[in-house]
PDB file of C-alpha atoms in Angstrom:
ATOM      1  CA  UNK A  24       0.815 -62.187  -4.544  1.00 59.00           C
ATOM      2  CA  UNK A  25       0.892 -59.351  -1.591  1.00 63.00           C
ATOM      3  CA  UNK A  26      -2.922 -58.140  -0.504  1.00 58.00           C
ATOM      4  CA  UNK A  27      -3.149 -54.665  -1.064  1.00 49.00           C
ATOM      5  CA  UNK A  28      -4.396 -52.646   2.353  1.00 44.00           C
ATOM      6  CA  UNK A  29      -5.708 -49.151   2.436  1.00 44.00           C
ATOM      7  CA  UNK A  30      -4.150 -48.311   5.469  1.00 47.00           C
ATOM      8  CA  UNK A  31      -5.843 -44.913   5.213  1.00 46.00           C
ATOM      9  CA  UNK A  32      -9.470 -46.830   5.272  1.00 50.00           C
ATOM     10  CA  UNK A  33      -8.143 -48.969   8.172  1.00 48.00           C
ATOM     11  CA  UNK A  34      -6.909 -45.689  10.198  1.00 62.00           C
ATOM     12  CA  UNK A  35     -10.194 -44.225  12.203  1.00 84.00           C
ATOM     13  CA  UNK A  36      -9.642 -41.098  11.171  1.00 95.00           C
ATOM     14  CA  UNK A  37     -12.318 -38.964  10.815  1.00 96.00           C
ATOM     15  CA  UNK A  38     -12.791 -36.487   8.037  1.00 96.00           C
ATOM     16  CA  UNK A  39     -14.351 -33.213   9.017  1.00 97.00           C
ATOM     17  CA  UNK A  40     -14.879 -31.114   5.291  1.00 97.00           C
ATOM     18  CA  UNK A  41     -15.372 -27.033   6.470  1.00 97.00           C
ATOM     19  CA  UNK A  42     -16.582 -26.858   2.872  1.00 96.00           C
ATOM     20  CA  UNK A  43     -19.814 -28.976   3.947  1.00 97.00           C
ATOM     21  CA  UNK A  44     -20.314 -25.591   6.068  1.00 98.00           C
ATOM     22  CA  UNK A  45     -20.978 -23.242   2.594  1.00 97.00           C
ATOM     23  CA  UNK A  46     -24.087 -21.883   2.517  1.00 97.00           C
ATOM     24  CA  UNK A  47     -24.656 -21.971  -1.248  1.00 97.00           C
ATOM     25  CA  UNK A  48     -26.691 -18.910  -2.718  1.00 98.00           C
ATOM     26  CA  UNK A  49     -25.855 -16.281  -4.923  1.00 98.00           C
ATOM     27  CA  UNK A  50     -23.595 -13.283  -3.281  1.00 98.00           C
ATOM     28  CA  UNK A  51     -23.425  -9.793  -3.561  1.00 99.00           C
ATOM     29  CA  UNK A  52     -21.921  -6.850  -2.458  1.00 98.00           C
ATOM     30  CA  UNK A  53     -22.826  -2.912  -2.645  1.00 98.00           C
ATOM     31  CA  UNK A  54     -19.978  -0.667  -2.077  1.00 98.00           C
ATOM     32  CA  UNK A  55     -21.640   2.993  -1.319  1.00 97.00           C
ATOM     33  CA  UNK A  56     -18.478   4.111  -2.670  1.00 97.00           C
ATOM     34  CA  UNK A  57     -19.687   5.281  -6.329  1.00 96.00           C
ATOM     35  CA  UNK A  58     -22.669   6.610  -4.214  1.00 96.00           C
ATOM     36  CA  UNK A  59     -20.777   9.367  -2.370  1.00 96.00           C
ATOM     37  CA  UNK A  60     -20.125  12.970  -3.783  1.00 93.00           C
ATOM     38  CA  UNK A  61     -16.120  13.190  -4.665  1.00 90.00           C
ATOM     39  CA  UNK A  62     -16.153   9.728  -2.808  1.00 87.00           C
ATOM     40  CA  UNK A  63     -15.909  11.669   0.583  1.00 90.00           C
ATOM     41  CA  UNK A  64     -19.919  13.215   0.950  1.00 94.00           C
ATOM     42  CA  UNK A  65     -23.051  11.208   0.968  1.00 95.00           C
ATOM     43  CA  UNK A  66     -26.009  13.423   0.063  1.00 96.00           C
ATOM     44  CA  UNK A  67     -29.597  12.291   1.811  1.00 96.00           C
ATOM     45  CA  UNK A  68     -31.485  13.530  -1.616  1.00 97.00           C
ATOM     46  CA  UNK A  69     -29.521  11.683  -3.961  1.00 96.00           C
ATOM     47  CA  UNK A  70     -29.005   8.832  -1.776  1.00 97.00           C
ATOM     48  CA  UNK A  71     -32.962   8.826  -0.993  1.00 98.00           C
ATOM     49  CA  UNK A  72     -33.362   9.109  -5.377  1.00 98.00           C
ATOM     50  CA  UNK A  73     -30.904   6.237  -5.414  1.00 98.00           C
ATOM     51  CA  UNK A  74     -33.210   4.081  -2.980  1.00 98.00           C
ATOM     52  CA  UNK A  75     -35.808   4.922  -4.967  1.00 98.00           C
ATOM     53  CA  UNK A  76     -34.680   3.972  -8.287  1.00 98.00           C
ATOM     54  CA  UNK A  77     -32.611   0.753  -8.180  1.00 98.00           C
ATOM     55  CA  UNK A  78     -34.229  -2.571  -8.676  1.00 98.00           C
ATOM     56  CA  UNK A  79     -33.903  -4.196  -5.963  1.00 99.00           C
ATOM     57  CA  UNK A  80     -35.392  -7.358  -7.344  1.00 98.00           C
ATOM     58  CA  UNK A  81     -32.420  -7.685  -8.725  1.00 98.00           C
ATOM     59  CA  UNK A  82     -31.020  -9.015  -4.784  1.00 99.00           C
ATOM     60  CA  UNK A  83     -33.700 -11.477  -4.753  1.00 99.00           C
ATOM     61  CA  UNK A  84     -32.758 -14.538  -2.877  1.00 99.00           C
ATOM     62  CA  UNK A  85     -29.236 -12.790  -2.353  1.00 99.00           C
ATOM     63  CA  UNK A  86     -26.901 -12.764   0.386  1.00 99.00           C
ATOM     64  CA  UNK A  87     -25.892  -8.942   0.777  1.00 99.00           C
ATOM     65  CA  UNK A  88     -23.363  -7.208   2.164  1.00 99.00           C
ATOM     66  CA  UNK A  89     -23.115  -3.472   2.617  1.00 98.00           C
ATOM     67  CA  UNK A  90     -19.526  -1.425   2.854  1.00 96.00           C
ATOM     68  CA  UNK A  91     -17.768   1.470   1.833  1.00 97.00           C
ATOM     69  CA  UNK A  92     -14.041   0.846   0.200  1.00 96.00           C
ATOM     70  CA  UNK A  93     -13.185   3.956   1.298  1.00 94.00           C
ATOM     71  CA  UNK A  94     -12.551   5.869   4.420  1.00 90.00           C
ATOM     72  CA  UNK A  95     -15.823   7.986   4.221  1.00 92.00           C
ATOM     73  CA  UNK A  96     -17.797   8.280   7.221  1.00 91.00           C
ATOM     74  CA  UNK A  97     -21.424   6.814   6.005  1.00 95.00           C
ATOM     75  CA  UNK A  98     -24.313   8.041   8.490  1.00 96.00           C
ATOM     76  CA  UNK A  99     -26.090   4.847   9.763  1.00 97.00           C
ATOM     77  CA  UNK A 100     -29.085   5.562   8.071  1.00 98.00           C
ATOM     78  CA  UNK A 101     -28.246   5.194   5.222  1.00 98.00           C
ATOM     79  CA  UNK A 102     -27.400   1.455   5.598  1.00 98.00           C
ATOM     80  CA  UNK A 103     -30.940   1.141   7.477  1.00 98.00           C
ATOM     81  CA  UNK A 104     -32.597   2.520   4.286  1.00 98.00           C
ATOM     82  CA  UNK A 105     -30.576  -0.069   2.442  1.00 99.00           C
ATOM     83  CA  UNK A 106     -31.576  -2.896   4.489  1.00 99.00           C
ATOM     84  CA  UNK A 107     -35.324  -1.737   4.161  1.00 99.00           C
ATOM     85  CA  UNK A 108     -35.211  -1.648   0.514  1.00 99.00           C
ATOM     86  CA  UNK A 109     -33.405  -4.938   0.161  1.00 99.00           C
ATOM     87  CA  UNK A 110     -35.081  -6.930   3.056  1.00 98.00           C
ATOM     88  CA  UNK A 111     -38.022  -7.978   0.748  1.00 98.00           C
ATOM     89  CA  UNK A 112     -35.992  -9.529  -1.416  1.00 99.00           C
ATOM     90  CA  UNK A 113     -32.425 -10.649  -0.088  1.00 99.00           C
ATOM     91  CA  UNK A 114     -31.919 -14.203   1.895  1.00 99.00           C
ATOM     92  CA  UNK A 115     -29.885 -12.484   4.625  1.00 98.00           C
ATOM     93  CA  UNK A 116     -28.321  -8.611   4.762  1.00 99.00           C
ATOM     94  CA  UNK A 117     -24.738  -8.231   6.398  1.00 98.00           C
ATOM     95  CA  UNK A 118     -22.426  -5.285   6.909  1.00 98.00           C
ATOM     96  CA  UNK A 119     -19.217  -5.600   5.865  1.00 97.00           C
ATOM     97  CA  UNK A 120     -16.488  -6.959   3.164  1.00 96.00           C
ATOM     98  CA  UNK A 121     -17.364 -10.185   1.091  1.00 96.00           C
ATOM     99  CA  UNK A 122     -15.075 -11.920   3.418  1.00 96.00           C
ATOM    100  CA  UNK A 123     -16.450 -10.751   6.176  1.00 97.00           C
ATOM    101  CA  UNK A 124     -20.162 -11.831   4.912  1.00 98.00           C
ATOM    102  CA  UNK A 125     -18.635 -15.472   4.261  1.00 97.00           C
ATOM    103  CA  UNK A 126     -17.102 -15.617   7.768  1.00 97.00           C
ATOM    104  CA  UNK A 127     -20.617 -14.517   9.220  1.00 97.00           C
ATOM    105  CA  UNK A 128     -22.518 -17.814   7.080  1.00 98.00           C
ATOM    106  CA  UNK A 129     -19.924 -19.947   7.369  1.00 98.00           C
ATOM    107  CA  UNK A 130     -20.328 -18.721  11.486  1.00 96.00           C
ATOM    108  CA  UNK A 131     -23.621 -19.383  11.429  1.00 97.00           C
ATOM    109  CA  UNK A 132     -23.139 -22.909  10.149  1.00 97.00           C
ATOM    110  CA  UNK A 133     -21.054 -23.706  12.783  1.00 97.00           C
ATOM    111  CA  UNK A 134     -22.877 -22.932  15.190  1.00 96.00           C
ATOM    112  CA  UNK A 135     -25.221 -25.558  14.428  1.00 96.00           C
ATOM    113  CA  UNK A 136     -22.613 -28.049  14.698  1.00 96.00           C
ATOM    114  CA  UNK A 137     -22.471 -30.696  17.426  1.00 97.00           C
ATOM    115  CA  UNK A 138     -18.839 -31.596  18.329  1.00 97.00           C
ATOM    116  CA  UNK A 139     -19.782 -34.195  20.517  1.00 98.00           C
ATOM    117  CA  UNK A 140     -20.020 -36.659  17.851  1.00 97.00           C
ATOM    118  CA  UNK A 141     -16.719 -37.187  17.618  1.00 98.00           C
ATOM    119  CA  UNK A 142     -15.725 -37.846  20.885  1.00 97.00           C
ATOM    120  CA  UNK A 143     -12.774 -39.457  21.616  1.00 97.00           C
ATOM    121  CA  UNK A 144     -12.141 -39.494  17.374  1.00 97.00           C
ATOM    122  CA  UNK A 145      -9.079 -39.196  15.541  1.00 97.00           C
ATOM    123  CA  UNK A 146      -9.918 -36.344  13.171  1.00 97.00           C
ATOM    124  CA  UNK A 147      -8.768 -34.561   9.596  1.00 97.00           C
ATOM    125  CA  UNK A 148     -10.006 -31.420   8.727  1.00 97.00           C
ATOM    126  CA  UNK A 149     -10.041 -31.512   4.917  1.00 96.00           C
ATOM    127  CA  UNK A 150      -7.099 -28.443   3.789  1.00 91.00           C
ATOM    128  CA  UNK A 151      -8.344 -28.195   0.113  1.00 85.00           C
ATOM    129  CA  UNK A 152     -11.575 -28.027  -1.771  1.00 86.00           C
ATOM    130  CA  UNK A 153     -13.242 -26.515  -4.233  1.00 90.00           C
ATOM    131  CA  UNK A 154     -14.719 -24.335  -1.903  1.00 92.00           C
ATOM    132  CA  UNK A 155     -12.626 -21.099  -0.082  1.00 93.00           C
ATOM    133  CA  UNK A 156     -12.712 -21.531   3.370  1.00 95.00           C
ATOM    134  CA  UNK A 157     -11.700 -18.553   5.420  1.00 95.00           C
ATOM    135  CA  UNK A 158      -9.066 -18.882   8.246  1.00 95.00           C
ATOM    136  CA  UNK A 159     -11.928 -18.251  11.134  1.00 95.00           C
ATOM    137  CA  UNK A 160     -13.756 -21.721   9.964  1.00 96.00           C
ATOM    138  CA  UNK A 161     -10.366 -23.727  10.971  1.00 97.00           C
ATOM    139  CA  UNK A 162      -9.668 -21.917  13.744  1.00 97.00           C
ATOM    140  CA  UNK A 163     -13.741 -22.327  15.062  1.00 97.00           C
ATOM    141  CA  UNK A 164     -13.344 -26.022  14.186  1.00 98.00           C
ATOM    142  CA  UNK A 165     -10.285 -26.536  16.286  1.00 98.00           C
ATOM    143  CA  UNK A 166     -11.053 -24.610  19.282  1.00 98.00           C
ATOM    144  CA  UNK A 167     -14.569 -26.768  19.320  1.00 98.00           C
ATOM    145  CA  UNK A 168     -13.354 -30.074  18.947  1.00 98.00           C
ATOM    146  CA  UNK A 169      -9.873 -29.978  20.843  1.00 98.00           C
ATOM    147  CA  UNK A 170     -11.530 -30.674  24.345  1.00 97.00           C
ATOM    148  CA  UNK A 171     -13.550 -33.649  23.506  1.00 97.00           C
ATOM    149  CA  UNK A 172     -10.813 -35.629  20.548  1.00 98.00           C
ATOM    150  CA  UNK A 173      -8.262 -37.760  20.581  1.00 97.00           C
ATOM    151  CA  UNK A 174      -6.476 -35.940  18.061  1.00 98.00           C
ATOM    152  CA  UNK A 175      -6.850 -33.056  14.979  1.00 97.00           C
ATOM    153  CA  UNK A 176      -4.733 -33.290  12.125  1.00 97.00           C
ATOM    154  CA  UNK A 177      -5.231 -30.601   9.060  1.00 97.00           C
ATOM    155  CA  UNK A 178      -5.191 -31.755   5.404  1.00 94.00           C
ATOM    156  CA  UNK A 179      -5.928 -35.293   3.909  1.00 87.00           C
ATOM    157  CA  UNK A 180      -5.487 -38.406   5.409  1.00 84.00           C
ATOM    158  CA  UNK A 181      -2.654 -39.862   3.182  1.00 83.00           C
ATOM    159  CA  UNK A 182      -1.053 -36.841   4.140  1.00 88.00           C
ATOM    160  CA  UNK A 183      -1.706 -34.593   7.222  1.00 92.00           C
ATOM    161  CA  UNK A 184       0.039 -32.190   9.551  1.00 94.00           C
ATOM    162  CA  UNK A 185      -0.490 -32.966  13.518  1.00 95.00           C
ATOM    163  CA  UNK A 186      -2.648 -30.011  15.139  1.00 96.00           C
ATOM    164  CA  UNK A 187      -2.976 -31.761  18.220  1.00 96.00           C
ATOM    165  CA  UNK A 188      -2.330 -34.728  20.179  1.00 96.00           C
ATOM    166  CA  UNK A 189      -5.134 -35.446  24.038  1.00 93.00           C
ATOM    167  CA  UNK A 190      -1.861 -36.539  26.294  1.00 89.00           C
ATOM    168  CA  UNK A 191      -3.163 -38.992  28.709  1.00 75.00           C
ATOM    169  CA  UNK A 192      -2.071 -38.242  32.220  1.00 60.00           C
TER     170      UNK A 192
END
Protein backbone atom coordinates (compact mmCIF):
# COMPACT_ATOMS: atom_id res chain seq x y z
CA UNK A 1 0.00 0.00 0.00
CA UNK A 2 1.07 3.70 -1.39
CA UNK A 3 2.10 6.28 1.69
CA UNK A 4 -0.07 9.06 1.54
CA UNK A 5 2.05 12.63 1.38
CA UNK A 6 0.62 16.02 2.05
CA UNK A 7 2.48 17.64 -0.45
CA UNK A 8 0.89 20.90 0.70
CA UNK A 9 2.57 20.30 4.39
CA UNK A 10 5.84 19.38 2.61
CA UNK A 11 5.69 22.73 0.34
CA UNK A 12 7.27 25.78 2.61
CA UNK A 13 4.73 27.84 1.91
CA UNK A 14 3.87 30.25 4.21
CA UNK A 15 0.37 31.27 5.10
CA UNK A 16 -0.15 34.93 5.78
CA UNK A 17 -4.25 35.22 7.06
CA UNK A 18 -5.19 39.36 6.54
CA UNK A 19 -8.10 38.26 8.73
CA UNK A 20 -5.53 37.83 11.78
CA UNK A 21 -5.33 41.79 11.09
CA UNK A 22 -9.32 42.45 12.39
CA UNK A 23 -9.49 44.44 15.14
CA UNK A 24 -12.52 42.87 16.81
CA UNK A 25 -14.92 45.40 18.69
CA UNK A 26 -18.25 46.43 18.15
CA UNK A 27 -18.78 49.09 15.07
CA UNK A 28 -20.78 51.89 14.46
CA UNK A 29 -21.60 54.47 12.26
CA UNK A 30 -23.55 58.00 12.56
CA UNK A 31 -24.72 59.37 9.36
CA UNK A 32 -25.59 63.29 10.13
CA UNK A 33 -27.88 62.76 7.39
CA UNK A 34 -31.34 62.48 9.43
CA UNK A 35 -29.66 65.38 11.41
CA UNK A 36 -29.82 68.02 8.65
CA UNK A 37 -32.94 70.29 7.90
CA UNK A 38 -34.54 68.97 4.36
CA UNK A 39 -31.23 66.84 4.37
CA UNK A 40 -29.38 69.93 2.83
CA UNK A 41 -29.09 72.53 6.26
CA UNK A 42 -27.49 71.70 9.51
CA UNK A 43 -28.81 74.01 12.23
CA UNK A 44 -26.10 74.82 15.26
CA UNK A 45 -29.27 74.89 17.87
CA UNK A 46 -30.70 71.73 17.00
CA UNK A 47 -27.52 70.12 16.31
CA UNK A 48 -26.12 71.57 19.80
CA UNK A 49 -29.90 69.99 21.44
CA UNK A 50 -28.96 66.83 19.58
CA UNK A 51 -25.39 66.71 21.36
CA UNK A 52 -27.01 67.28 24.27
CA UNK A 53 -29.56 64.69 24.34
CA UNK A 54 -28.24 61.41 22.86
CA UNK A 55 -26.71 58.81 25.04
CA UNK A 56 -23.66 58.53 24.18
CA UNK A 57 -22.97 55.64 26.48
CA UNK A 58 -24.53 53.92 24.14
CA UNK A 59 -20.79 54.14 21.86
CA UNK A 60 -19.04 52.80 24.75
CA UNK A 61 -16.10 50.75 23.78
CA UNK A 62 -17.19 51.49 20.03
CA UNK A 63 -15.31 52.07 17.01
CA UNK A 64 -17.08 55.22 15.36
CA UNK A 65 -17.24 56.60 12.29
CA UNK A 66 -18.76 59.92 11.35
CA UNK A 67 -20.25 60.77 7.58
CA UNK A 68 -22.89 62.30 5.78
CA UNK A 69 -24.65 60.00 2.85
CA UNK A 70 -25.43 62.90 1.24
CA UNK A 71 -23.86 65.73 -0.58
CA UNK A 72 -24.48 68.36 2.23
CA UNK A 73 -21.72 70.49 3.15
CA UNK A 74 -21.34 69.72 7.16
CA UNK A 75 -19.31 72.66 8.95
CA UNK A 76 -16.31 71.00 10.74
CA UNK A 77 -17.54 71.70 13.95
CA UNK A 78 -19.93 69.89 14.07
CA UNK A 79 -17.90 66.63 13.74
CA UNK A 80 -15.49 68.18 16.56
CA UNK A 81 -18.57 68.41 18.86
CA UNK A 82 -19.22 64.83 17.90
CA UNK A 83 -15.89 63.60 18.67
CA UNK A 84 -16.05 65.49 22.12
CA UNK A 85 -19.20 63.93 23.09
CA UNK A 86 -18.20 60.46 22.00
CA UNK A 87 -14.44 60.51 23.02
CA UNK A 88 -15.33 59.41 26.64
CA UNK A 89 -16.76 56.57 25.61
CA UNK A 90 -15.74 55.21 22.03
CA UNK A 91 -12.39 52.91 21.51
CA UNK A 92 -11.31 55.01 18.52
CA UNK A 93 -13.42 57.94 16.41
CA UNK A 94 -12.89 57.98 12.49
CA UNK A 95 -14.35 60.07 9.70
CA UNK A 96 -15.68 58.45 7.04
CA UNK A 97 -17.80 55.34 5.48
CA UNK A 98 -17.78 51.92 7.42
CA UNK A 99 -15.37 50.82 4.84
CA UNK A 100 -13.36 53.42 5.13
CA UNK A 101 -13.20 52.98 9.17
CA UNK A 102 -12.22 49.16 8.49
CA UNK A 103 -9.47 50.15 6.02
CA UNK A 104 -8.13 52.71 8.73
CA UNK A 105 -7.94 49.49 11.67
CA UNK A 106 -7.12 47.07 9.47
CA UNK A 107 -4.17 50.05 8.43
CA UNK A 108 -3.28 50.38 11.66
CA UNK A 109 -2.69 46.67 12.13
CA UNK A 110 -0.45 46.57 9.50
CA UNK A 111 1.54 48.80 10.38
CA UNK A 112 2.64 46.88 13.22
CA UNK A 113 3.63 44.15 11.07
CA UNK A 114 7.23 43.05 10.53
CA UNK A 115 7.77 41.67 6.98
CA UNK A 116 11.09 40.68 7.62
CA UNK A 117 10.11 37.47 9.02
CA UNK A 118 9.56 35.99 6.06
CA UNK A 119 12.47 36.59 4.25
CA UNK A 120 13.34 34.72 1.50
CA UNK A 121 9.65 32.64 2.17
CA UNK A 122 7.38 31.23 -0.21
CA UNK A 123 4.11 32.85 0.84
CA UNK A 124 -0.02 32.48 0.55
CA UNK A 125 -2.09 35.12 1.49
CA UNK A 126 -5.27 33.37 2.67
CA UNK A 127 -8.30 34.67 -0.24
CA UNK A 128 -11.30 33.60 2.00
CA UNK A 129 -12.38 33.82 5.57
CA UNK A 130 -14.91 34.49 7.64
CA UNK A 131 -13.75 37.79 8.00
CA UNK A 132 -14.21 40.77 4.99
CA UNK A 133 -11.06 41.94 4.11
CA UNK A 134 -10.99 45.11 2.09
CA UNK A 135 -8.93 45.34 -1.19
CA UNK A 136 -6.27 47.95 0.55
CA UNK A 137 -5.18 44.98 3.16
CA UNK A 138 -3.96 42.77 -0.02
CA UNK A 139 -2.65 45.34 -1.79
CA UNK A 140 -0.57 46.71 1.72
CA UNK A 141 0.46 43.06 2.18
CA UNK A 142 1.92 42.69 -1.25
CA UNK A 143 3.64 45.87 -1.72
CA UNK A 144 5.40 45.03 1.92
CA UNK A 145 6.51 41.71 1.39
CA UNK A 146 7.42 41.65 -2.47
CA UNK A 147 11.04 43.07 -1.84
CA UNK A 148 12.19 40.72 0.77
CA UNK A 149 10.16 36.97 -0.62
CA UNK A 150 10.78 34.45 -2.70
CA UNK A 151 7.41 34.39 -3.92
CA UNK A 152 3.43 35.60 -3.09
CA UNK A 153 0.73 33.55 -4.20
CA UNK A 154 -3.11 34.63 -3.23
CA UNK A 155 -5.64 32.02 -2.00
CA UNK A 156 -5.00 28.55 -0.32
CA UNK A 157 -2.26 26.43 -0.70
CA UNK A 158 -3.95 23.42 -2.48
CA UNK A 159 -4.94 25.97 -4.74
CA UNK A 160 -3.33 29.43 -5.39
CA UNK A 161 -2.88 32.02 -8.10
CA UNK A 162 0.96 33.25 -8.66
CA UNK A 163 1.26 37.09 -7.57
CA UNK A 164 4.81 37.05 -7.91
CA UNK A 165 7.82 35.20 -8.64
CA UNK A 166 11.97 37.07 -7.04
CA UNK A 167 13.82 36.22 -10.62
CA UNK A 168 17.33 35.56 -9.74
CA UNK A 169 19.72 37.44 -11.93
Amino acid sequence: MDTIINKVSESGLVTIDPADFYTPGKRAVIDLKPLLVEEFLLREKDFRDYIKTTDWSQYQNSFVTLHCSNDAIIPVWAYMLLTVALEPFAAAIFYGTSDEMEQSLFSQKISQFDPEIYRDKRIVIKGCGDVHVPVSVYMELTRLLRPLVKSIMYGEPCSTVPVYKKINL
